[in-house]
Coordinates of C-alpha atoms and ligand atoms in Angstrom, one line a residue:
M1298 CA 9.9 7.8 31.1
S1299 CA 7.8 8.0 34.2
A1300 CA 6.6 4.8 35.8
P1301 CA 2.8 4.2 35.7
R1302 CA 1.3 5.2 39.0
V1303 CA -1.7 3.4 40.4
V1304 CA -4.7 5.6 41.1
A1305 CA -7.2 3.0 41.8
V1306 CA -7.4 -0.8 42.6
A1307 CA -10.6 -2.7 42.0
P1308 CA -11.8 -4.4 45.1
G1309 CA -11.4 -8.3 44.9
S1310 CA -9.3 -8.0 41.7
P1311 CA -6.0 -9.8 41.3
A1312 CA -4.2 -6.6 42.0
A1313 CA -6.1 -6.1 45.4
R1314 CA -5.4 -9.8 46.3
V1315 CA -1.6 -9.3 46.0
G1316 CA -1.8 -6.0 48.0
L1317 CA -1.1 -3.4 45.2
V1318 CA -2.4 -0.1 46.4
E1319 CA -3.0 3.4 45.3
G1320 CA 0.2 5.4 44.8
D1321 CA 2.3 2.4 43.9
E1322 CA 4.6 2.9 40.9
I1323 CA 4.9 0.0 38.4
L1324 CA 8.4 -0.2 37.3
S1325 CA 8.1 -3.3 35.1
I1326 CA 5.9 -6.2 34.4
N1327 CA 7.6 -9.6 33.6
G1328 CA 10.8 -7.6 33.1
E1329 CA 9.3 -5.2 30.6
V1330 CA 8.8 -1.6 31.0
P1331 CA 5.6 -0.4 29.2
R1332 CA 5.9 2.8 27.2
D1333 CA 2.1 3.5 27.2
L1334 CA -1.3 2.1 28.0
L1335 CA -1.3 0.1 24.8
E1336 CA 1.8 -1.9 25.9
W1337 CA 0.4 -2.0 29.5
R1338 CA -2.7 -3.7 28.4
Q1339 CA -0.7 -6.3 26.5
L1340 CA 1.6 -7.0 29.4
V1341 CA -1.1 -7.4 32.1
D1342 CA -3.0 -9.8 29.8
D1343 CA -0.7 -12.7 30.8
G1344 CA -1.8 -15.0 33.5
T1345 CA 1.4 -14.9 35.4
L1346 CA 2.9 -11.6 36.2
A1347 CA 6.0 -10.6 38.0
V1348 CA 5.3 -6.9 38.9
E1349 CA 8.2 -4.7 40.1
V1350 CA 6.7 -2.1 42.4
R1351 CA 8.1 1.1 44.0
R1352 CA 6.2 2.1 47.1
G1353 CA 6.5 5.4 48.9
G1354 CA 9.1 6.5 46.3
L1355 CA 11.6 4.2 48.0
L1356 CA 10.7 0.5 48.6
E1357 CA 11.0 -1.7 45.6
T1358 CA 9.5 -5.2 45.7
L1359 CA 8.6 -7.9 43.2
V1360 CA 5.0 -8.9 43.4
D1361 CA 3.8 -12.2 41.8
V1362 CA 0.3 -12.2 40.5
D1363 CA -1.5 -15.4 39.5
K1364 CA -4.6 -14.9 37.5
R1365 CA -6.3 -16.2 34.4
A1366 CA -4.8 -15.1 31.1
G1367 CA -7.0 -12.2 29.8
E1368 CA -8.3 -11.5 33.3
P1369 CA -8.1 -7.8 34.1
L1370 CA -5.4 -7.0 36.6
G1371 CA -7.7 -4.5 38.4
V1372 CA -5.4 -1.6 38.3
E1373 CA -6.1 1.9 37.0
V1374 CA -3.0 4.0 36.2
Q1375 CA -2.8 7.9 36.1
S1376 CA -1.9 8.3 32.6
A1377 CA -2.1 6.8 29.0
L1378 CA 1.5 7.6 28.1
F1379 CA 4.5 6.7 30.3
D1380 CA 7.0 8.3 27.9
K1381 CA 6.9 11.6 26.3
V1382 CA 3.8 12.6 24.3
R1383 CA 4.8 13.4 20.8
T1384 CA 4.1 17.1 20.3
C1385 CA 3.2 18.6 17.0
D1386 CA 5.8 20.5 14.9
N1387 CA 3.0 22.4 13.1
H1388 CA 2.1 26.1 13.7
C1389 CA -1.4 26.3 12.2
E1390 CA -2.9 29.7 11.9
F1391 CA -6.2 28.4 13.1
C1392 CA -4.7 26.4 16.2
F1393 CA -7.0 27.2 19.1
I1394 CA -4.2 26.4 21.5
Y1395 CA -2.5 29.7 20.3
Q1396 CA -5.8 31.4 21.0
L1397 CA -6.2 30.5 24.6
P1398 CA -5.9 33.3 27.2
P1399 CA -2.7 33.3 29.4
G1400 CA -2.6 31.8 32.8
L1401 CA -4.6 28.6 32.3
R1402 CA -3.1 25.4 33.5
R1403 CA 0.0 24.4 31.6
S1404 CA -1.5 21.2 30.3
L1405 CA -4.0 23.1 28.1
Y1406 CA -1.2 24.6 26.0
L1407 CA 0.1 21.2 25.1
K1408 CA 0.0 20.6 21.3
D1409 CA -0.1 16.8 20.9
D1410 CA 0.3 15.1 17.6
D1411 CA 0.6 11.5 18.8
Y1412 CA -1.0 8.7 16.9
R1413 CA -1.3 6.8 20.3
L1414 CA -3.6 9.5 21.6
S1415 CA -5.4 9.4 18.2
F1416 CA -6.2 5.8 18.8
L1417 CA -6.9 6.0 22.6
Y1418 CA -9.0 9.2 22.6
G1419 CA -9.9 10.1 19.0
N1420 CA -7.4 13.0 18.9
F1421 CA -6.6 14.2 15.3
T1422 CA -3.1 13.8 14.2
T1423 CA -1.5 15.5 11.1
L1424 CA 1.0 12.6 10.6
T1425 CA 3.8 15.1 10.2
R1426 CA 5.9 13.3 12.7
F1427 CA 4.7 9.8 11.9
T1428 CA 7.5 7.2 11.1
E1429 CA 7.9 3.9 9.5
A1430 CA 8.3 2.4 13.0
D1431 CA 4.9 4.0 14.0
L1432 CA 3.3 2.4 11.0
E1433 CA 4.7 -0.9 11.9
R1434 CA 3.3 -0.6 15.4
V1435 CA -0.1 0.6 14.3
V1436 CA -0.4 -2.3 11.9
S1437 CA 1.1 -5.1 14.2
E1438 CA -1.0 -3.9 17.2
G1439 CA -4.1 -3.2 15.3
L1440 CA -4.3 0.4 16.4
S1441 CA -7.5 1.1 14.4
P1442 CA -9.3 3.5 14.1
L1443 CA -7.2 6.6 13.8
Y1444 CA -8.2 10.1 13.2
V1445 CA -6.2 12.2 10.7
S1446 CA -6.3 16.0 10.0
I1447 CA -6.4 16.5 6.3
H1448 CA -7.4 20.1 5.9
A1449 CA -6.3 20.1 2.2
T1450 CA -5.1 17.4 -0.1
D1451 CA -3.2 20.0 -2.2
P1452 CA 0.4 19.6 -0.9
Q1453 CA 1.2 23.3 -1.0
V1454 CA -2.0 24.4 0.7
R1455 CA -1.7 21.8 3.4
A1456 CA 1.9 22.8 4.1
E1457 CA 0.9 26.4 4.2
M1458 CA -2.0 25.7 6.5
L1459 CA 0.2 23.6 8.9
R1460 CA 3.1 25.9 8.4
N1461 CA 5.2 23.0 8.1
R1462 CA 6.8 21.8 4.9
R1463 CA 6.3 18.2 6.0
G1464 CA 2.5 18.9 5.7
A1465 CA 3.1 18.6 2.0
T1466 CA 4.1 15.0 2.2
S1467 CA 2.8 13.5 5.3
L1468 CA -0.5 12.4 3.8
R1469 CA 1.5 9.6 2.3
W1470 CA 1.2 8.0 5.7
L1471 CA -2.5 8.3 5.3
R1472 CA -2.2 6.3 2.1
A1473 CA 0.0 3.8 3.9
L1474 CA -2.4 3.4 6.8
L1475 CA -5.2 2.7 4.4
D1476 CA -3.2 0.3 2.4
H1477 CA -2.7 -1.7 5.6
G1478 CA -6.5 -1.8 6.2
V1479 CA -6.4 0.7 9.1
E1480 CA -9.8 2.4 9.6
V1481 CA -9.1 6.2 9.4
H1482 CA -11.5 9.1 10.0
G1483 CA -10.6 12.4 8.4
Q1484 CA -11.2 16.0 9.4
V1485 CA -11.0 19.2 7.4
V1486 CA -11.0 22.4 9.5
V1487 CA -12.2 25.1 7.1
C1488 CA -10.8 28.6 7.3
P1489 CA -12.6 31.0 5.1
G1490 CA -10.5 32.5 2.4
V1491 CA -7.9 29.8 2.9
N1492 CA -9.2 26.3 2.2
D1493 CA -13.0 26.9 1.5
G1494 CA -14.5 27.4 -1.9
A1495 CA -12.5 25.8 -4.8
I1496 CA -9.8 24.5 -2.3
L1497 CA -12.6 22.5 -0.4
D1498 CA -13.9 21.2 -3.7
D1499 CA -10.3 20.2 -4.7
T1500 CA -9.8 18.5 -1.2
L1501 CA -12.9 16.5 -1.4
A1502 CA -12.0 15.5 -5.0
G1503 CA -8.6 14.5 -3.7
V1504 CA -10.2 12.3 -1.0
L1505 CA -12.3 10.5 -3.6
D1506 CA -9.3 10.1 -5.8
R1507 CA -6.7 9.0 -3.3
Y1508 CA -8.1 8.2 0.0
A1509 CA -11.5 6.7 -0.8
E1510 CA -11.1 4.0 1.8
L1511 CA -11.4 6.7 4.5
A1512 CA -14.3 5.8 6.9
S1513 CA -15.5 9.4 7.1
V1514 CA -14.5 13.0 6.7
C1515 CA -15.9 15.6 8.9
V1516 CA -15.8 19.3 7.8
V1517 CA -15.7 21.7 10.7
P1518 CA -15.3 25.5 11.0
L1519 CA -12.4 27.0 12.7
G1520 CA -12.9 28.6 16.1
V1521 CA -11.6 32.1 16.6
S1522 CA -11.3 33.5 20.1
R1523 CA -10.7 37.1 21.1
F1524 CA -7.1 36.2 21.7
N1525 CA -6.5 35.3 18.0
T1526 CA -3.5 37.2 16.6
E1527 CA -3.6 35.8 13.1
A1528 CA -4.8 38.5 10.6
R1529 CA -6.2 35.9 8.1
M1530 CA -8.2 33.9 10.7
R1531 CA -11.8 35.1 11.1
P1532 CA -15.3 33.5 11.6
H1533 CA -17.4 32.5 8.6
T1534 CA -20.0 34.9 7.1
T1535 CA -23.4 33.3 6.7
A1536 CA -22.8 33.0 2.8
E1537 CA -19.6 31.3 3.4
A1538 CA -21.2 28.8 5.8
V1539 CA -24.1 28.2 3.2
A1540 CA -21.4 27.6 0.6
V1541 CA -19.7 25.0 2.8
V1542 CA -22.8 23.1 3.5
D1543 CA -23.9 23.2 -0.2
C1544 CA -20.4 22.0 -1.1
V1545 CA -20.6 19.0 1.4
H1546 CA -24.1 18.1 0.1
D1547 CA -22.9 18.1 -3.5
W1548 CA -20.1 15.9 -2.6
Q1549 CA -22.3 13.5 -0.6
E1550 CA -24.1 13.0 -3.8
V1551 CA -20.9 12.1 -5.6
F1552 CA -19.6 9.9 -2.9
S1553 CA -22.9 8.1 -2.7
S1554 CA -23.0 7.4 -6.4
V1555 CA -19.4 6.4 -6.6
L1556 CA -18.9 4.7 -3.2
G1557 CA -22.3 4.0 -2.1
R1558 CA -21.9 6.1 1.1
R1559 CA -21.9 9.7 1.9
M1560 CA -18.4 9.7 3.4
V1561 CA -18.3 13.6 4.1
F1562 CA -20.4 15.4 6.7
A1563 CA -20.6 19.0 7.8
A1564 CA -20.4 19.9 11.5
D1565 CA -23.8 20.8 13.1
E1566 CA -22.2 24.2 13.7
Y1567 CA -22.3 24.8 10.0
Y1568 CA -26.0 24.2 9.8
L1569 CA -26.5 26.8 12.5
L1570 CA -24.2 29.3 10.9
A1571 CA -25.9 28.8 7.6
D1572 CA -29.3 28.9 9.3
R1573 CA -30.3 25.6 7.7
S1574 CA -32.3 22.8 9.3
F1575 CA -30.2 19.8 10.3
P1576 CA -30.2 16.7 8.1
D1577 CA -32.4 13.8 9.1
S1578 CA -31.0 11.6 11.7
A1579 CA -31.0 8.8 9.3
V1580 CA -28.3 10.6 7.3
Y1581 CA -26.0 10.1 10.3
G1582 CA -26.4 6.4 10.6
D1583 CA -25.4 5.3 14.2
F1584 CA -23.6 8.8 14.6
P1585 CA -20.0 7.6 14.4
M1586 CA -18.7 11.2 14.3
Y1587 CA -20.9 12.4 17.2
E1588 CA -17.9 13.5 19.2
D1589 CA -16.6 15.5 16.3
G1590 CA -19.8 17.6 16.3
I1591 CA -21.5 15.7 13.5
G1592 CA -25.1 14.9 14.1
M1593 CA -25.1 15.9 17.8
A1594 CA -28.3 17.9 17.6
R1595 CA -30.2 15.1 15.8
A1596 CA -28.9 12.6 18.3
F1597 CA -29.8 14.8 21.2
E1598 CA -33.3 15.2 19.9
A1599 CA -33.8 11.5 19.3
E1600 CA -32.5 10.8 22.8
L1601 CA -34.6 13.5 24.5
F1602 CA -37.9 12.2 22.9
G1603 CA -36.9 8.6 23.4
T1604 CA -37.1 7.8 19.6
G1605 CA -33.5 6.6 19.3
F1606 CA -30.1 6.4 21.0
R1607 CA -26.7 6.6 19.7
A1608 CA -25.0 3.1 19.3
T1609 CA -21.7 4.8 20.2
A1610 CA -22.1 6.4 23.5
E1611 CA -18.5 6.2 24.3
D1612 CA -16.9 9.5 24.8
R1613 CA -13.4 9.5 23.3
G1614 CA -12.5 13.1 22.9
G1615 CA -12.9 16.6 23.7
F1616 CA -13.7 20.0 22.2
F1617 CA -10.1 20.6 21.3
R1618 CA -8.9 17.1 21.2
S1619 CA -5.9 17.3 23.4
A1620 CA -4.5 15.6 26.4
D1621 CA -4.2 16.7 29.9
A1622 CA -0.7 16.6 30.9
D1623 CA 1.0 17.6 34.2
L1624 CA 4.2 19.1 32.8
S1625 CA 5.4 20.5 36.2
G1626 CA 8.9 19.8 37.1
S1627 CA 9.4 17.1 34.6
S1628 CA 10.3 16.7 30.9
D1629 CA 8.1 13.7 30.9
A1630 CA 4.4 14.5 30.8
E1631 CA 1.6 12.6 32.4
Y1632 CA -1.4 12.2 30.2
E1633 CA -5.0 11.6 30.5
P1634 CA -7.8 12.5 28.1
Y1635 CA -8.5 16.1 28.1
R1636 CA -12.1 15.5 28.8
G1637 CA -12.0 12.0 30.1
V1638 CA -13.7 12.7 33.4
R1639 CA -16.0 15.6 33.4
A1640 CA -17.7 16.1 36.6
T1641 CA -16.6 14.5 39.8
G1642 CA -18.8 12.0 41.5
D1643 CA -20.2 14.3 44.1
Q1644 CA -21.0 16.9 41.5
L1645 CA -23.1 14.7 39.3
L1646 CA -26.8 15.3 39.3
R1647 CA -28.9 13.5 41.8
I1648 CA -32.0 13.6 39.8
G1649 CA -35.1 14.6 41.7
P1650 CA -38.1 14.5 39.4
R1651 CA -40.5 15.2 42.1
R1652 CA -39.0 18.7 42.7
R1653 CA -41.4 21.3 41.5
A1654 CA -39.0 24.2 41.2
P1655 CA -38.8 25.9 37.7
V1656 CA -36.0 24.5 35.6
A1657 CA -33.4 26.6 33.8
I1658 CA -31.1 24.9 31.4
L1659 CA -27.7 26.7 31.2
T1660 CA -26.2 26.5 27.8
A1661 CA -24.0 28.3 25.3
P1662 CA -25.6 30.2 22.2
Y1663 CA -25.3 27.2 19.8
G1664 CA -26.8 24.8 22.5
A1665 CA -29.7 27.4 23.0
R1666 CA -30.5 27.4 19.3
V1667 CA -30.7 23.6 19.3
L1668 CA -32.5 23.2 22.6
R1669 CA -35.0 26.0 22.5
P1670 CA -37.3 24.4 19.8
L1671 CA -37.0 21.0 21.4
V1672 CA -37.9 22.3 24.9
E1673 CA -41.0 24.0 23.3
R1674 CA -42.0 20.7 21.9
L1675 CA -41.9 19.3 25.5
G1676 CA -44.8 21.5 26.4
R1677 CA -43.1 22.3 29.7
P1678 CA -43.6 26.0 30.6
D1679 CA -41.7 25.4 33.8
V1680 CA -38.5 24.8 31.7
R1681 CA -36.5 27.6 30.2
I1682 CA -33.2 28.1 28.4
V1683 CA -30.7 30.4 29.9
T1684 CA -28.1 31.4 27.2
V1685 CA -24.5 32.0 28.5
D1686 CA -22.5 34.1 26.1
N1687 CA -18.8 33.3 26.2
L1688 CA -17.1 36.6 27.0
Y1689 CA -14.1 34.8 28.4
F1690 CA -13.0 33.4 25.1
G1691 CA -15.0 35.9 23.0
G1692 CA -14.8 35.7 19.2
N1693 CA -17.1 33.1 17.7
V1694 CA -16.8 30.7 20.6
A1695 CA -20.4 29.6 21.2
V1696 CA -20.3 25.9 22.1
S1697 CA -21.2 24.6 25.5
G1698 CA -17.9 22.8 26.0
L1699 CA -16.1 25.9 26.3
L1700 CA -18.3 27.6 28.9
V1701 CA -16.3 28.8 31.9
G1702 CA -17.2 29.6 35.5
A1703 CA -16.6 33.4 35.1
D1704 CA -19.4 33.6 32.4
L1705 CA -21.7 31.3 34.3
A1706 CA -21.3 33.4 37.4
R1707 CA -22.1 36.5 35.6
V1708 CA -25.3 35.2 34.3
L1709 CA -26.3 33.4 37.5
A1710 CA -25.9 36.5 39.4
D1711 CA -29.0 38.0 37.8
E1712 CA -31.1 34.7 38.1
P1713 CA -33.5 34.0 40.9
P1714 CA -32.6 31.7 43.6
G1715 CA -34.8 28.5 44.3
H1716 CA -34.9 27.4 40.7
R1717 CA -33.0 24.4 39.4
Y1718 CA -30.1 25.2 37.2
L1719 CA -29.0 22.4 34.9
L1720 CA -25.5 22.6 33.5
P1721 CA -24.1 20.2 30.8
D1722 CA -21.0 18.3 32.0
V1723 CA -19.1 19.0 28.8
C1724 CA -17.7 22.3 30.3
L1725 CA -16.0 20.5 33.1
T1726 CA -12.8 18.5 33.2
Q1727 CA -12.1 16.7 36.5
G1728 CA -14.8 18.8 38.0
R1729 CA -13.3 22.2 36.9
F1730 CA -14.1 24.7 34.2
L1731 CA -11.3 25.8 31.8
D1732 CA -10.8 29.0 33.8
G1733 CA -9.9 26.9 36.9
T1734 CA -13.1 27.6 38.8
A1735 CA -15.6 24.8 39.9
P1736 CA -19.3 24.6 40.1
G1737 CA -19.1 25.2 43.9
D1738 CA -17.7 28.8 43.1
L1739 CA -20.9 29.8 41.3
P1740 CA -23.3 32.1 43.1
L1741 CA -26.2 29.6 42.7
P1742 CA -26.2 25.8 43.0
V1743 CA -26.2 24.0 39.7
E1744 CA -26.9 20.4 38.8
I1745 CA -24.5 18.8 36.4
V1746 CA -26.2 16.8 33.7
P1747 CA -24.4 14.6 31.2
A1748 CA -24.8 16.3 27.8
D1749 CA -27.1 13.9 26.0
G1750 CA -30.8 13.9 25.5
R1751 CA -31.5 10.9 27.6
S1752 CA -29.8 12.5 30.6
L1753 CA -31.7 15.7 30.2
R1754 CA -34.9 13.8 29.9
A1755 CA -34.2 12.1 33.2
A1756 CA -33.3 15.4 34.8
L1757 CA -36.5 16.9 33.8
G1758 CA -38.5 14.1 35.1
S1759 CA -40.7 11.7 33.3
R1760 CA -42.8 14.3 31.5
A1761 CA -40.5 14.8 28.5
G1762 CA -42.5 12.7 26.1
G1763 CA -43.8 15.4 23.6
Ligands
SF4_3201 S1 -4.0 22.9 15.2 FE1 -3.1 20.9 15.9 S2 -1.6 20.4 14.4 FE2 -2.0 22.6 14.2 S3 -0.6 23.7 15.6 FE3 -2.4 23.3 16.7 S4 -2.0 21.3 17.8 FE4 -0.6 21.5 16.1

């Protein structure tokens, strides 16, 4: 266990009034030691708190806080889990963490499989390490929704995909969660030749048969980087992507007729791979799976042209759904959402719509395919798309979230100075790219823009109406 450390105190808050300061370590609250942010929130909800504080690593004092019950304490702590993250005991062939280049910060290699991070950040869990005690806590504390990796409902296929024999049985916990009324969103990562075709059909039949209470199921393609060492893992062919899209559409009809809702959705990436147009935005409702790559293109379009906005703007995850952990020198990890804070405050775009310089939108190949027709509709000859191929990760990695400084620097080196270069914030974590560089290291200044249509519209000025 590591004591939660204060990283910010809200001015005028109860914490500020009693003199809590950044750097304080909270050893206990009313005699209890919180294991994670969930317990922390419950403890600080009380009106009267006796907070045991360690300051400067030495001095320990007891601070009495008197506030209204339910009033926020006004303290932000550095991490979501104060005990150890539950790491996964699977060895999936398609795991992107195994496909990372060496030498990145250690936290990126952490394979978490912790239901608490699923609840807090939307990370997917396979439930292979889930226990009866976990179920009790989920139910008693109302930790809903949760996000579960299904991949296949056939026990043998699932165990093979996870390379873990517990994969064959751990979906019994999914059944138990649904029995207790927990909202669960499922995910199927499709690996061609492994769980597509008849297996995907069987999986979606299994969902209908055994897990029909699932809130949704997203079907996403595997990512393959140039560091992949698994012989069976390869990108989809166009025909395979078409087959997945058709399969999902067929099952949407079945689910609609049986359950009255579509239930299963293919990731936007599949429509790009299959060279199909995206479904109408109405298909996605209020975009509940936006952060899983479902309906992003349609949401972006609606936001850019001001015809609609996502109801759920809250970011709760990242492009490989992990947690950022400082593992240095300690067996206990400090956690924060992998993509919780993207750009730092001073990097965020200061929008200057009166600026007349030509605008270049830096984006990855998938982003370019989505954005190019939208920008054409804007009727803005001063705005162009600059596609940045991902040579750093290679393989089929083509999403903007995995853009790194090395590739951006290579592309910007050939671009003219004096233009505005807009960069989506999704490729930054705490102000840094995955390769450890920062926007300030790039050869030309860039403006960091939140990766949604409304923010791009604002960045382009008021003339985006097309
Ligand atoms: S893909 Fe997820 S469950 Fe599989 S090995 Fe990687 S972290 Fe674990």
